PDB file of C-alpha atoms in Angstrom:
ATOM      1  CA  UNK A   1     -19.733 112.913  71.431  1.00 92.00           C
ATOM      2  CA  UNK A   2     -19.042 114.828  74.400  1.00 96.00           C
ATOM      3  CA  UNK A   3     -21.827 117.681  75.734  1.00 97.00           C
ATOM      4  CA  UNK A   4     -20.219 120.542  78.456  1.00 98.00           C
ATOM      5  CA  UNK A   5     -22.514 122.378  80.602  1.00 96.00           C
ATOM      6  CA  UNK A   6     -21.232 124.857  82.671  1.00 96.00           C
ATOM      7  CA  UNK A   7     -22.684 126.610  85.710  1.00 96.00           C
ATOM      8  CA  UNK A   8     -21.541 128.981  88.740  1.00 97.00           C
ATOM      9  CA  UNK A   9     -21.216 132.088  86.990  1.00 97.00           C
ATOM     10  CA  UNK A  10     -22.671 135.342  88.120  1.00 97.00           C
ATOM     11  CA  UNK A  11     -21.806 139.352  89.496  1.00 98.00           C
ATOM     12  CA  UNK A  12     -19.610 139.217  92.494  1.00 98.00           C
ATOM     13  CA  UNK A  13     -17.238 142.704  93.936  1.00 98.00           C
ATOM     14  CA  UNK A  14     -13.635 142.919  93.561  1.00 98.00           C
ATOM     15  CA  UNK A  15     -11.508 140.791  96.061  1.00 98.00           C
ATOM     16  CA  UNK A  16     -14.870 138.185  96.038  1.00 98.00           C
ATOM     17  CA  UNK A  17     -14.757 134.343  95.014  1.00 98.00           C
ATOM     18  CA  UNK A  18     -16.976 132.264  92.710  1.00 98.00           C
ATOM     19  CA  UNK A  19     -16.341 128.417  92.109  1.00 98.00           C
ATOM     20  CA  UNK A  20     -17.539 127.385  88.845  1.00 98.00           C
ATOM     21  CA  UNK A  21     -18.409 123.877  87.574  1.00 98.00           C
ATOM     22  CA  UNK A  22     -18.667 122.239  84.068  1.00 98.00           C
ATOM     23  CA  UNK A  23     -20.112 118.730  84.379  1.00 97.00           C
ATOM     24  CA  UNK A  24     -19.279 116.543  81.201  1.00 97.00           C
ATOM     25  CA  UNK A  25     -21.166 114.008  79.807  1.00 97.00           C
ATOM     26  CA  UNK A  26     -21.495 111.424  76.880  1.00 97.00           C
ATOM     27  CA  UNK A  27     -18.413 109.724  75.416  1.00 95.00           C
ATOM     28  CA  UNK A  28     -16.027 111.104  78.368  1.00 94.00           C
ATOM     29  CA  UNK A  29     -13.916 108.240  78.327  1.00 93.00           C
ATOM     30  CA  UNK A  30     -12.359 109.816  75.540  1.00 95.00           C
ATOM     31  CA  UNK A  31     -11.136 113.053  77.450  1.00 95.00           C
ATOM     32  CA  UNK A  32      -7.887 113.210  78.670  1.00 96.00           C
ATOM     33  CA  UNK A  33      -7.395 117.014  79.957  1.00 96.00           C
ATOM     34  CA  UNK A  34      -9.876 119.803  80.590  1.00 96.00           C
ATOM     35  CA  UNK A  35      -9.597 123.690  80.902  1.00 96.00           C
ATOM     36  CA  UNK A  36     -11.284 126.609  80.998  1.00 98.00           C
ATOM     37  CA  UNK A  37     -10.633 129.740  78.736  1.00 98.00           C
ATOM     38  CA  UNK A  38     -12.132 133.321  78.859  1.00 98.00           C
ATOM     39  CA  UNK A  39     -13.023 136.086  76.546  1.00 97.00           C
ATOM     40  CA  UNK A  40     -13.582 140.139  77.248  1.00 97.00           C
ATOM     41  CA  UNK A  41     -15.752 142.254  75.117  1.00 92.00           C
ATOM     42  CA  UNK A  42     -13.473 143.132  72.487  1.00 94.00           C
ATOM     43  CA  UNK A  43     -10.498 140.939  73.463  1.00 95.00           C
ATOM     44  CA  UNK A  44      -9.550 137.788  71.895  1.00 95.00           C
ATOM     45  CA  UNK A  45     -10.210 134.213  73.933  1.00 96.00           C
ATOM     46  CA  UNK A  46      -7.085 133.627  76.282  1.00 97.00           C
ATOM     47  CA  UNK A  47      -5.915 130.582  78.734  1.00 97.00           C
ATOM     48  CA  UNK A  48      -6.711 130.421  82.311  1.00 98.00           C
ATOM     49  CA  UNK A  49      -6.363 126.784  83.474  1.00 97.00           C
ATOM     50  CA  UNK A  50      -5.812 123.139  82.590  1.00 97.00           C
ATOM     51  CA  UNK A  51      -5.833 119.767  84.134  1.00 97.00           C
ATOM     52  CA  UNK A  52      -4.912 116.403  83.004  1.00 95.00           C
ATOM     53  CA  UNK A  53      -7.705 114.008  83.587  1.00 92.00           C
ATOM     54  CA  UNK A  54      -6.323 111.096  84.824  1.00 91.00           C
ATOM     55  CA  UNK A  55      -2.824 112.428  86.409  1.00 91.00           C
ATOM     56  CA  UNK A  56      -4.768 115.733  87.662  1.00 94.00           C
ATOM     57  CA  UNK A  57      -1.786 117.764  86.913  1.00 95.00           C
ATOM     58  CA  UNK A  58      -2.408 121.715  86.481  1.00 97.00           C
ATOM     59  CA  UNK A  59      -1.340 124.868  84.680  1.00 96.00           C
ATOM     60  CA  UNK A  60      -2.538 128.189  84.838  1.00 97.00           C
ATOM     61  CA  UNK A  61      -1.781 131.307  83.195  1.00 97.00           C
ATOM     62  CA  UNK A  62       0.441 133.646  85.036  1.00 97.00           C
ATOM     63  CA  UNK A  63      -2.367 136.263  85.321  1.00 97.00           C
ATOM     64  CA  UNK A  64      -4.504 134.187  87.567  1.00 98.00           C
ATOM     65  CA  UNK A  65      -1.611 132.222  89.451  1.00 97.00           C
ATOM     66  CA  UNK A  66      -2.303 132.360  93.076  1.00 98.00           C
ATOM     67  CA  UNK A  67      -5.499 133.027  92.661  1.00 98.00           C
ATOM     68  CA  UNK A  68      -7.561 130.414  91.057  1.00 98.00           C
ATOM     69  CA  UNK A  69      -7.257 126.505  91.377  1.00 98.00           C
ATOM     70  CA  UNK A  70      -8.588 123.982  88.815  1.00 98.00           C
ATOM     71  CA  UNK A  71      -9.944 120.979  90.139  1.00 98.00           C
ATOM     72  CA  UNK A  72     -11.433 117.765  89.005  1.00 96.00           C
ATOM     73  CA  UNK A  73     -13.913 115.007  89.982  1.00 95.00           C
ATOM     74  CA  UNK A  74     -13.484 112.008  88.062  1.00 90.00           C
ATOM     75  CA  UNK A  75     -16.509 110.097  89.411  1.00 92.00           C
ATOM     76  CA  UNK A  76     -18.871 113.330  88.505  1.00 94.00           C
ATOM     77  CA  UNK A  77     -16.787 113.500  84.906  1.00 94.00           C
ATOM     78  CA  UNK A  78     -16.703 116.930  86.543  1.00 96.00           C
ATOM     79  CA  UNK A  79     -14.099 120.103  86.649  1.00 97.00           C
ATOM     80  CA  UNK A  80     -14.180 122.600  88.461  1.00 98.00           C
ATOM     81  CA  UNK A  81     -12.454 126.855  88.533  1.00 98.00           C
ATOM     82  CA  UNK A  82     -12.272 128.155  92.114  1.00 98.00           C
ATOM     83  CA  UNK A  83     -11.392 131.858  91.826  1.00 98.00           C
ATOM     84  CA  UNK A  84     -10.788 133.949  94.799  1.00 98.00           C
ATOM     85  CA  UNK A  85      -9.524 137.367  95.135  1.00 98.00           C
ATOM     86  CA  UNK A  86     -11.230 138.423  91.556  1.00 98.00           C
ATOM     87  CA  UNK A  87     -10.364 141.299  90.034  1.00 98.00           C
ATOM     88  CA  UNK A  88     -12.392 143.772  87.584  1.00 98.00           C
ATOM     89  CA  UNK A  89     -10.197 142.533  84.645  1.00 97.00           C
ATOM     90  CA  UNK A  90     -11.171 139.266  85.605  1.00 98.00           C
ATOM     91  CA  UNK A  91     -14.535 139.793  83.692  1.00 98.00           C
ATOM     92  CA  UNK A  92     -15.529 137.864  81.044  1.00 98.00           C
ATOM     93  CA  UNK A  93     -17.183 134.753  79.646  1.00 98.00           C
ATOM     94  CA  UNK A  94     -15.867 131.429  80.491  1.00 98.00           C
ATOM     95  CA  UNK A  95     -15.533 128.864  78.708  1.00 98.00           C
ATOM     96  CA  UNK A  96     -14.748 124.866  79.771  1.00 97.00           C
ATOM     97  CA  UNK A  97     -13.328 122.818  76.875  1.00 97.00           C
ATOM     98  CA  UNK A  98     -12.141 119.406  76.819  1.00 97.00           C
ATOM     99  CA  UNK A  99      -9.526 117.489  74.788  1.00 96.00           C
ATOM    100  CA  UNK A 100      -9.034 114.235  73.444  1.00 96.00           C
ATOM    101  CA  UNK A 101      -5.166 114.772  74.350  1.00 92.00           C
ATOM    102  CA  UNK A 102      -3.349 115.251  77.566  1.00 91.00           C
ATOM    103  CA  UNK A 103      -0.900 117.721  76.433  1.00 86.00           C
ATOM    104  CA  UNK A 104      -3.154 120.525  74.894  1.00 83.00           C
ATOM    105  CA  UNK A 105      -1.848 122.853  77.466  1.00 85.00           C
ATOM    106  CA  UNK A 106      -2.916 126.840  76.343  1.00 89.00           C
ATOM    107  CA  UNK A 107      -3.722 126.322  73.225  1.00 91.00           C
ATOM    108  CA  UNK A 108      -7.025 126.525  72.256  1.00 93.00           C
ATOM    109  CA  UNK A 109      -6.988 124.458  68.857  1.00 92.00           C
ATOM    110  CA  UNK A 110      -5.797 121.354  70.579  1.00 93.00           C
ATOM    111  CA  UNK A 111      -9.431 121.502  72.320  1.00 96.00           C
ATOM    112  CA  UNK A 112     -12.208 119.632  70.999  1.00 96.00           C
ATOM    113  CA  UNK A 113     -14.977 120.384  73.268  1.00 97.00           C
ATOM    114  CA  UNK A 114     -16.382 123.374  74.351  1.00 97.00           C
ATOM    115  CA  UNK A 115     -18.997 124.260  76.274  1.00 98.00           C
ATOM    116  CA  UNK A 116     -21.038 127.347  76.018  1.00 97.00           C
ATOM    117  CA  UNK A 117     -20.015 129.928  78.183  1.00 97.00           C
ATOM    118  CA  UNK A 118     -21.021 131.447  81.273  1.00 97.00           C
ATOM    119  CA  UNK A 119     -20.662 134.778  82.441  1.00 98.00           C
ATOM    120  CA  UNK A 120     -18.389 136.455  85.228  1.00 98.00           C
ATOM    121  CA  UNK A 121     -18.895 139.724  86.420  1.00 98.00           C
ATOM    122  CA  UNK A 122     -16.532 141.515  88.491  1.00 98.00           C
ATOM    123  CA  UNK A 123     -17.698 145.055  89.787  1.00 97.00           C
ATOM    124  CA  UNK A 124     -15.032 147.564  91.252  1.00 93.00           C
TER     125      UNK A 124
END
């Protein structure tokens, strides 16, 4: 199977950056695209980013356009979530998640690895 660990979370102020990383490991031969979701207290899990593993192309939800940049390392099975000018409503857990097919895009379901979260903490 495939194991996700995740890492670069923490508290940061508003208009600060964070870069996290989610190194994969296992059968990764198998993934084709990676992404990273998010979930607020309360709110239900939305999209943020996505890149296609071998083509490295990218989408991102129009909330964090502009602001964050997905990014991939093929020879550290590795992706990446640089977010700069963060925002308070920015806060939540992420999540990275990994699919066996290039053209999961936003939805959730088509992922079918997940790893197990890290926190992000935006203060105002």
């Amino acid at each position: 199977q495939v194991q996700l660990v995740e890492s670069g979370g923490g508290l940061v102020q508003a208009g600060g950056s964070l870069r996290l990383s989610c190194a994969a490991s296992g059968r990764t031969f198998v993934i084709n695209a990676m992404g990273w979701f998010r979930q607020a207290p309360g709110k239900e899990r939305e999209f943020v980013a996505a890149i296609t593993w071998s083509g490295g192309s990218t989408r991102y939800a129009d909330s964090v356009k502009g602001r964050f940049t997905i990014s991939r390392d093929s020879a550290k099975n590795t992706v990446y979530l640089q977010m700069n000018s963060l925002k308070p409503e920015d806060t939540a857990v992420y999540y990275c998640a990994a699919s066996r097919s290039a053209y999961s895009g936003s939805y959730s379901k088509n992922y079918d690895y997940w790893g197990q979260g890290t926190q992000v903490t935006v203060s105002s």
